[in-house]
Amino acid sequence: MKKIIIKGGNKLRGTVNISGFKNAALPIMVATILTKDKCIIENLPMIRDVDCLKEILIKIGAKVKLIEKGAMEIDTTNIEKCKLTDDINRKMRASYYLLGAGLGRFKESEVLYPGGCDIGVRPIDQHIKGFEALGATVEIDHGIIKCKADKLRGNRIYLDVVSVGATINIMMAATLAEGITIIENAAREPHIVDVANFINACGGKIIGAGTDIIKIVGVERLKGCNYSVIPDQIEAGSYMIMGVATEGDIIVNNVIPKHLEPVTAKLREMGVEVTEYGESIRVTVNKKLRSVDIKTLPYPGFPTDMQQLMSALLSKTKGTSVVTETIFDGRFKFVDELKRMGANILVDGRIAVIKGVENLMGTRVEAKDLRGGAALIVAALSANGVTEINKAYHIERGYEDIIDKLLNLGADIKEG
Ligand code: UD1
């Protein structure tokens, strides 16, 4: 997808079905390497990152079959080594999970330094610290991360920063280690729980995922299983914000409302009416919205992945909002694009001061990364006139059928 063209002003109305969670689907697809048996993974979002990871798994020797939309059979029996040193790795972040999964199953893995969204410095020192604590040696040779161990032994690992990637990677390696591993100061995101549930469904013993102390009792082998990925709370939050930006009335369906609490709390603070049902949430705007301050934090704090979309919403909300990004220092790149549309935002390092303007105006803009691209959709939907969002392929990496979903909600949107 090269560009997305949106004519702003239509109020979004209706129901949108939320797909499976990208950030859980990707590590779960990689975690199938931990077993030699076949796994069937359901509720996978049909997005570019999933396609790319499918290609990566095939490249290293797995058999991957799309059974139906959203369901894949992954057979890793014939993989002999987790070695991936070509450029496909630069397309996505999640390829670094091959390090932990490969180390677990083969006691060896080699991966080119991963890519993904350009949202600032993204070190992997905590992943390495964890692998080394389990007994591996890790070497970085011409940009290739090489992990090797004669034997993996459980250990106590304290993470210096709360990292989703490091927590998942260490969990995967420790699953097939000897003895008990304890991860302290672990990340608590819902997708960590989902990956742990998948591994446990295969016969693993991970206890405490979702808290900051995770205990992994090493097992000798895992078996295959059928597993369904949790709904994507970031996709759900994105549509909620898009609905609010147009002063619409929408229901996001197939969600776990608890996972969306940090977003619903802020929307309520702004004056949005949010109603939670068992597996859906309705957002309605009945009054003038207020500005709010946002500070991104690890879960259950406000998610960094929603910051850009929320900032786009606040750029048209009366009053002044202060947005503090504590997780990734490069997550304000989309602000220059919003300014082209008339937003009044001052960025100083990790802080953005947003003075809500009466109107945004459609123009030609460029998606800089996945969520920054989605933020431009938020702005475009509520802007006067037509917005052309270039480099829309970033958006495709994380949103399944976004054009059709927005068309169904009544947006004037097309692919260019
Ligand atoms: C994952 C998600 C991304 C989300 C982020 C935070 C995937 C593929 N990506 O990214 O969408 O925005 O979680 O919820 O699931 N850090 C270190 N050393 C490390 C690892 C991380 O200093 O070894 C720092 C990072 O620079 C960052 C913070 O820890 O400031 C959090 O990073 P992390 O949780 O690891 O993010 P990712 O797993 O890369």
Coordinates of C-alpha atoms and ligand atoms in Angstrom, one line a residue:
M1 CA 0.0 0.0 0.0
K2 CA 1.6 3.3 -1.1
K3 CA -0.7 5.9 0.1
I4 CA -4.0 6.3 1.9
I5 CA -6.3 9.2 0.9
I6 CA -8.9 10.4 3.4
K7 CA -11.5 13.1 3.1
G8 CA -12.1 14.2 6.7
G9 CA -15.4 15.1 8.4
N10 CA -17.4 11.9 8.4
K11 CA -18.5 10.8 11.9
L12 CA -17.5 7.1 12.4
R13 CA -20.5 4.9 13.4
G14 CA -21.0 1.2 13.8
T15 CA -19.1 -1.8 14.9
V16 CA -15.6 -2.9 14.1
N17 CA -14.2 -6.4 14.8
I18 CA -10.7 -6.4 16.3
S19 CA -8.1 -8.8 15.0
G20 CA -5.5 -10.9 16.9
F21 CA -2.7 -9.0 18.7
K22 CA 0.4 -8.5 16.6
N23 CA 2.7 -8.2 19.6
A24 CA 1.5 -11.6 20.9
A25 CA 1.1 -13.3 17.5
L26 CA 4.7 -12.7 16.5
P27 CA 6.5 -14.1 19.5
I28 CA 4.0 -17.0 19.6
M29 CA 4.8 -17.9 16.0
V30 CA 8.5 -17.9 16.9
A31 CA 7.9 -19.9 20.1
T32 CA 6.5 -22.8 18.0
I33 CA 10.3 -23.5 17.4
L34 CA 10.5 -24.7 21.0
T35 CA 8.6 -27.8 20.1
K36 CA 9.3 -30.3 17.3
D37 CA 5.5 -31.0 17.0
K38 CA 3.1 -29.1 14.8
C39 CA 1.2 -26.2 16.2
I40 CA -2.0 -24.5 14.9
I41 CA -2.1 -20.8 15.8
E42 CA -5.5 -19.1 15.4
N43 CA -6.7 -15.5 15.5
L44 CA -3.5 -14.3 13.8
P45 CA -3.9 -10.8 12.3
M46 CA -3.4 -10.9 8.5
I47 CA -0.8 -8.1 8.5
R48 CA 2.6 -7.6 6.8
D49 CA 4.6 -8.4 9.9
V50 CA 2.9 -11.8 10.2
D51 CA 3.6 -12.5 6.5
C52 CA 7.2 -11.4 7.0
L53 CA 7.6 -13.7 10.0
K54 CA 6.0 -16.6 8.1
E55 CA 8.7 -16.0 5.4
I56 CA 11.4 -16.0 8.1
L57 CA 10.2 -19.3 9.6
I58 CA 10.1 -20.9 6.1
K59 CA 13.6 -19.6 5.4
I60 CA 15.0 -21.4 8.5
G61 CA 13.3 -24.7 7.6
A62 CA 9.8 -24.6 9.0
K63 CA 6.7 -25.7 7.1
V64 CA 4.0 -23.0 7.4
K65 CA 0.5 -23.5 6.0
L66 CA -2.3 -21.0 6.0
I67 CA -5.3 -23.2 6.9
E68 CA -7.8 -20.3 6.7
K69 CA -7.8 -16.6 7.2
G70 CA -6.1 -16.1 10.6
A71 CA -5.1 -19.7 11.2
M72 CA -1.7 -21.2 10.5
E73 CA -0.2 -24.6 10.9
I74 CA 3.5 -24.3 11.8
D75 CA 5.7 -27.4 11.7
T76 CA 9.2 -26.7 12.9
T77 CA 10.3 -30.4 12.9
N78 CA 12.9 -29.9 10.2
I79 CA 14.6 -26.7 11.5
E80 CA 18.1 -27.6 12.3
K81 CA 19.4 -24.2 13.4
C82 CA 18.0 -20.8 14.2
K83 CA 20.3 -18.8 11.9
L84 CA 19.0 -15.8 10.1
T85 CA 21.6 -13.3 8.9
D86 CA 20.0 -11.8 5.8
D87 CA 18.3 -8.5 5.4
I88 CA 14.7 -9.8 5.9
N89 CA 15.5 -9.3 9.6
R90 CA 15.7 -5.6 9.2
K91 CA 12.0 -5.5 8.3
M92 CA 10.8 -6.2 11.8
R93 CA 11.7 -6.2 15.4
A94 CA 10.2 -9.5 16.4
S95 CA 12.8 -11.5 14.5
Y96 CA 15.0 -11.1 17.7
Y97 CA 12.8 -13.7 19.3
L98 CA 14.6 -16.3 17.2
L99 CA 17.5 -15.8 19.6
G100 CA 15.7 -17.0 22.7
A101 CA 13.7 -19.8 20.9
G102 CA 16.8 -21.0 19.1
L103 CA 18.9 -21.0 22.2
G104 CA 16.2 -23.0 24.0
R105 CA 15.8 -25.7 21.4
F106 CA 19.3 -25.9 19.8
K107 CA 21.4 -24.2 22.4
E108 CA 22.5 -22.0 19.6
S109 CA 21.2 -19.1 17.6
E110 CA 22.4 -16.4 15.2
V111 CA 20.4 -13.4 14.1
L112 CA 21.3 -10.2 12.3
Y113 CA 20.6 -7.2 14.6
P114 CA 16.8 -6.7 14.2
G115 CA 15.0 -3.7 12.6
G116 CA 11.4 -2.6 13.2
C117 CA 10.0 0.9 13.7
D118 CA 12.5 3.7 13.9
I119 CA 11.4 5.1 17.2
G120 CA 14.7 5.8 18.9
V121 CA 17.5 3.7 20.4
R122 CA 16.4 0.1 20.9
P123 CA 19.2 -1.7 22.8
I124 CA 19.0 -5.4 23.5
D125 CA 21.4 -5.5 26.4
Q126 CA 18.8 -7.0 28.8
H127 CA 18.1 -9.9 26.4
I128 CA 21.8 -10.6 26.4
K129 CA 22.1 -10.3 30.1
G130 CA 19.4 -12.9 30.5
F131 CA 20.9 -15.3 28.0
E132 CA 24.3 -15.0 29.7
A133 CA 22.7 -15.6 33.1
L134 CA 21.3 -18.9 31.7
G135 CA 24.9 -19.9 30.7
A136 CA 25.1 -18.8 27.1
T137 CA 28.0 -16.9 25.6
V138 CA 26.8 -14.0 23.4
E139 CA 29.0 -12.3 20.8
I140 CA 28.2 -9.5 18.4
D141 CA 30.1 -10.1 15.2
H142 CA 29.7 -7.6 12.3
G143 CA 26.1 -6.8 13.4
I144 CA 25.2 -10.5 13.9
I145 CA 24.2 -11.6 17.4
K146 CA 25.6 -15.1 18.1
C147 CA 24.4 -17.0 21.1
K148 CA 25.7 -20.4 22.2
A149 CA 25.6 -22.7 25.2
D150 CA 26.7 -26.2 26.1
K151 CA 23.8 -26.3 28.6
L152 CA 21.3 -23.8 29.8
R153 CA 20.8 -23.6 33.5
G154 CA 18.0 -21.7 35.3
N155 CA 19.1 -18.6 37.2
R156 CA 17.7 -15.5 38.9
I157 CA 17.7 -12.5 36.4
Y158 CA 16.9 -9.0 37.4
L159 CA 16.0 -6.7 34.5
D160 CA 17.5 -3.2 34.8
V161 CA 14.7 -1.8 32.6
V162 CA 11.2 -3.2 32.2
S163 CA 11.4 -4.8 28.7
V164 CA 8.7 -6.7 26.9
G165 CA 11.1 -8.2 24.4
A166 CA 13.7 -9.2 27.0
T167 CA 11.0 -10.8 29.2
I168 CA 9.6 -12.9 26.4
N169 CA 13.0 -13.8 25.0
I170 CA 14.3 -15.0 28.4
M171 CA 11.1 -16.9 29.0
M172 CA 11.5 -18.8 25.8
A173 CA 15.2 -19.7 26.4
A174 CA 14.5 -20.7 30.1
T175 CA 11.6 -22.9 29.1
L176 CA 14.0 -25.6 27.9
A177 CA 16.7 -24.9 30.5
E178 CA 17.6 -27.1 33.4
G179 CA 16.1 -26.0 36.7
I180 CA 14.3 -22.8 37.7
T181 CA 14.6 -19.3 36.3
I182 CA 13.2 -16.3 38.0
I183 CA 12.8 -13.0 36.1
E184 CA 12.6 -10.1 38.4
N185 CA 11.3 -6.7 37.3
A186 CA 9.6 -8.5 34.4
A187 CA 7.3 -6.7 32.0
R188 CA 3.6 -7.3 32.7
E189 CA 2.0 -6.7 29.3
P190 CA -1.0 -8.9 28.3
H191 CA 1.0 -10.3 25.4
I192 CA 3.6 -11.7 27.9
V193 CA 0.7 -13.6 29.6
D194 CA -0.4 -14.8 26.1
V195 CA 3.0 -16.1 25.2
A196 CA 3.3 -17.8 28.6
N197 CA -0.1 -19.4 28.1
F198 CA 0.9 -20.7 24.7
I199 CA 4.1 -22.2 26.1
N200 CA 2.2 -23.7 29.0
A201 CA -0.4 -25.1 26.6
C202 CA 2.6 -26.9 25.0
G203 CA 3.6 -28.4 28.4
G204 CA 5.8 -25.6 29.7
K205 CA 5.8 -24.4 33.3
I206 CA 5.7 -20.6 33.5
I207 CA 4.2 -19.2 36.6
G208 CA 3.4 -15.5 37.4
A209 CA 3.3 -14.0 33.9
G210 CA 1.4 -10.7 34.2
T211 CA 3.3 -9.9 37.4
D212 CA 6.8 -8.5 37.8
I213 CA 8.2 -11.8 39.0
I214 CA 8.0 -14.7 36.6
K215 CA 9.1 -18.2 37.5
I216 CA 10.0 -20.6 34.8
V217 CA 10.5 -24.3 35.7
G218 CA 12.5 -25.8 32.9
V219 CA 11.1 -28.8 31.1
E220 CA 12.8 -31.3 28.8
R221 CA 10.5 -31.0 25.9
L222 CA 7.3 -29.3 24.7
K223 CA 4.5 -30.8 22.6
G224 CA 2.4 -29.1 19.9
C225 CA -0.9 -27.5 20.6
N226 CA -3.7 -25.4 19.1
Y227 CA -3.7 -21.9 20.4
S228 CA -5.8 -18.7 19.7
V229 CA -4.1 -15.3 20.1
I230 CA -5.6 -12.6 22.3
P231 CA -7.3 -9.6 20.6
D232 CA -5.2 -6.6 19.7
Q233 CA -5.7 -3.9 22.4
I234 CA -3.6 -1.4 20.4
E235 CA -5.8 -1.9 17.3
A236 CA -8.9 -1.6 19.5
G237 CA -7.6 1.6 21.2
S238 CA -6.7 3.0 17.7
Y239 CA -10.3 2.6 16.5
M240 CA -11.7 4.0 19.7
I241 CA -9.5 7.1 19.3
M242 CA -10.5 7.4 15.6
G243 CA -14.1 7.2 16.6
V244 CA -13.6 9.9 19.2
A245 CA -11.7 12.2 16.8
T246 CA -14.7 12.3 14.5
E247 CA -17.1 12.7 17.4
G248 CA -18.7 9.5 16.3
D249 CA -20.3 6.5 18.1
I250 CA -18.5 3.2 17.6
I251 CA -18.3 -0.3 19.2
V252 CA -15.0 -2.2 19.2
N253 CA -15.9 -5.8 19.2
N254 CA -13.8 -8.9 20.2
V255 CA -11.7 -7.1 22.9
I256 CA -10.7 -7.8 26.5
P257 CA -11.8 -4.5 28.1
K258 CA -9.4 -4.9 31.0
H259 CA -6.4 -4.7 28.6
L260 CA -7.7 -1.3 27.4
E261 CA -8.1 0.3 30.9
P262 CA -5.2 2.8 30.5
V263 CA -6.8 4.1 27.3
T264 CA -10.4 4.1 28.5
A265 CA -9.3 5.9 31.7
K266 CA -7.8 8.7 29.7
L267 CA -10.7 8.9 27.2
R268 CA -13.1 9.2 30.2
E269 CA -10.9 11.9 31.7
M270 CA -11.3 13.8 28.4
G271 CA -15.1 13.5 28.7
V272 CA -15.7 10.6 26.3
E273 CA -18.5 8.3 27.2
V274 CA -17.0 4.8 27.4
T275 CA -19.2 1.8 28.1
E276 CA -17.7 -1.6 28.7
Y277 CA -19.5 -4.9 27.9
G278 CA -18.2 -8.5 28.1
E279 CA -16.2 -8.5 24.9
S280 CA -16.8 -5.1 23.5
I281 CA -16.5 -1.4 24.3
R282 CA -18.6 1.5 23.0
V283 CA -17.3 5.0 22.7
T284 CA -19.5 8.0 22.2
V285 CA -18.9 11.7 22.3
N286 CA -21.7 13.8 23.6
K287 CA -19.9 16.9 24.9
K288 CA -16.9 19.1 24.3
L289 CA -13.7 17.2 25.1
R290 CA -11.1 18.4 27.6
S291 CA -7.3 18.3 27.2
V292 CA -5.4 15.8 29.4
D293 CA -1.8 15.0 30.2
I294 CA -0.3 11.7 29.2
K295 CA 2.8 9.9 30.4
T296 CA 3.8 6.6 28.7
L297 CA 4.8 3.8 31.1
P298 CA 5.1 0.0 31.0
Y299 CA 1.8 -1.8 31.4
P300 CA -0.6 -1.1 33.2
G301 CA 0.6 2.5 32.5
F302 CA -0.4 4.3 29.4
P303 CA 1.0 2.4 26.4
T304 CA 3.7 4.0 24.3
D305 CA 2.1 2.4 21.2
M306 CA -1.0 4.6 21.8
Q307 CA 0.9 7.8 22.5
Q308 CA 1.0 9.0 18.9
L309 CA -2.7 8.4 18.2
M310 CA -3.6 10.1 21.5
S311 CA -1.4 13.1 20.6
A312 CA -3.2 13.4 17.3
L313 CA -6.5 13.4 19.1
L314 CA -5.3 16.0 21.6
S315 CA -4.1 18.3 18.8
K316 CA -7.7 19.1 18.1
T317 CA -8.9 19.1 21.7
K318 CA -9.5 22.5 23.4
G319 CA -6.8 23.4 26.0
T320 CA -3.2 22.4 26.5
S321 CA -2.0 18.9 27.0
V322 CA 1.5 17.7 28.0
V323 CA 2.6 14.4 26.6
T324 CA 5.6 12.7 28.1
E325 CA 7.2 9.7 26.3
T326 CA 9.3 7.7 28.7
I327 CA 9.8 4.5 26.7
F328 CA 11.1 5.4 23.2
D329 CA 12.9 8.7 22.6
G330 CA 12.1 8.8 18.8
R331 CA 8.3 8.6 19.0
F332 CA 7.6 12.3 18.2
K333 CA 8.7 12.1 14.6
F334 CA 5.1 12.3 13.4
V335 CA 4.7 15.7 15.0
D336 CA 6.2 17.5 12.1
E337 CA 3.6 15.9 9.8
L338 CA 0.8 16.9 12.2
K339 CA 2.1 20.5 12.1
R340 CA 1.7 20.5 8.3
M341 CA -2.0 19.9 9.0
G342 CA -2.1 22.9 11.3
A343 CA -1.4 21.3 14.7
N344 CA 0.3 23.5 17.4
I345 CA 2.8 21.2 19.1
L346 CA 6.1 22.0 20.7
V347 CA 8.5 19.1 21.3
D348 CA 11.4 19.3 23.7
G349 CA 13.2 16.0 24.0
R350 CA 10.7 13.5 25.5
I351 CA 8.0 16.1 26.1
A352 CA 5.4 17.5 23.7
V353 CA 3.2 20.4 24.6
I354 CA 0.0 20.3 22.5
K355 CA -2.2 23.4 22.2
G356 CA -5.5 22.2 20.8
V357 CA -6.5 24.0 17.6
E358 CA -10.0 24.5 16.3
N359 CA -9.4 22.8 12.9
L360 CA -6.8 20.6 11.3
M361 CA -6.4 20.9 7.5
G362 CA -5.9 18.1 5.0
T363 CA -2.6 18.0 3.1
R364 CA 0.1 15.7 1.9
V365 CA 1.9 13.9 4.8
E366 CA 4.2 10.9 5.3
A367 CA 3.9 8.0 7.8
K368 CA 7.3 7.7 9.6
D369 CA 6.5 4.5 11.5
L370 CA 3.6 2.2 12.2
R371 CA 1.7 4.0 15.1
G372 CA 2.8 7.4 13.8
G373 CA 1.1 6.5 10.5
A374 CA -2.1 5.5 12.4
A375 CA -1.9 8.8 14.2
L376 CA -2.0 10.6 10.9
I377 CA -5.2 8.7 10.1
V378 CA -6.7 10.0 13.4
A379 CA -5.8 13.5 12.3
A380 CA -7.0 13.0 8.7
L381 CA -10.4 11.6 9.7
S382 CA -11.2 14.8 11.7
A383 CA -9.5 17.3 9.4
N384 CA -11.1 19.7 6.9
G385 CA -10.5 18.5 3.3
V386 CA -8.4 15.7 1.9
T387 CA -5.2 14.2 3.4
E388 CA -2.9 12.1 1.5
I389 CA -0.8 9.8 3.7
N390 CA 2.3 8.6 1.9
K391 CA 4.5 5.6 2.9
A392 CA 1.4 3.9 4.1
Y393 CA 3.1 0.5 4.1
H394 CA 4.2 1.3 7.6
I395 CA 0.5 1.2 8.6
E396 CA 0.0 -2.2 6.9
R397 CA 2.6 -3.7 9.2
G398 CA 0.2 -3.6 12.1
Y399 CA -3.4 -3.1 11.0
E400 CA -5.4 -5.8 9.3
D401 CA -7.9 -4.6 6.6
I402 CA -7.7 -1.0 7.8
I403 CA -9.3 0.5 4.7
D404 CA -12.3 -1.9 4.8
K405 CA -12.7 -1.5 8.5
L406 CA -12.8 2.3 8.3
L407 CA -15.1 2.2 5.2
N408 CA -17.5 0.1 7.2
L409 CA -17.5 2.7 9.9
G410 CA -18.4 5.3 7.4
A411 CA -15.0 7.0 6.7
D412 CA -14.3 8.5 3.3
I413 CA -11.0 6.6 2.7
K414 CA -9.3 4.9 -0.2
E415 CA -6.0 3.4 -1.2
G416 CA -3.9 5.5 -3.6
Ligands
UD1_1 C1 7.7 -4.1 22.3 C2 6.7 -3.9 21.2 C3 6.5 -2.5 20.8 C4 6.1 -1.7 22.1 C5 7.1 -2.0 23.2 C6 6.7 -1.3 24.5 C7 6.9 -5.9 19.8 C8 7.5 -6.5 18.5 N1 7.2 -4.6 20.0 O1 8.9 -3.6 21.8 O2 5.4 -2.4 19.9 O3 6.1 -0.3 21.8 O4 7.2 -3.4 23.4 O5 5.5 -1.8 24.9 O6 6.2 -6.6 20.6 N2 15.4 -1.6 26.6 C9 16.7 -1.6 27.0 N3 17.4 -2.8 26.9 C10 16.9 -3.9 26.3 C11 15.5 -3.9 25.9 C12 14.8 -2.7 26.0 O7 17.2 -0.6 27.5 O8 17.6 -4.9 26.3 C13 14.6 -0.4 26.7 C14 14.1 0.2 25.4 O9 15.0 1.0 24.8 C15 12.8 0.9 25.8 C16 12.3 0.1 26.9 O10 13.4 -0.7 27.4 O11 13.1 2.2 26.3 C17 11.1 -0.9 26.6 O12 11.5 -1.7 25.5 P1 10.9 -3.1 25.2 O13 9.8 -3.3 26.1 O14 11.9 -4.1 25.1 O15 10.2 -2.9 23.7 P2 10.3 -3.9 22.5 O16 10.2 -5.3 23.1 O17 11.4 -3.5 21.6

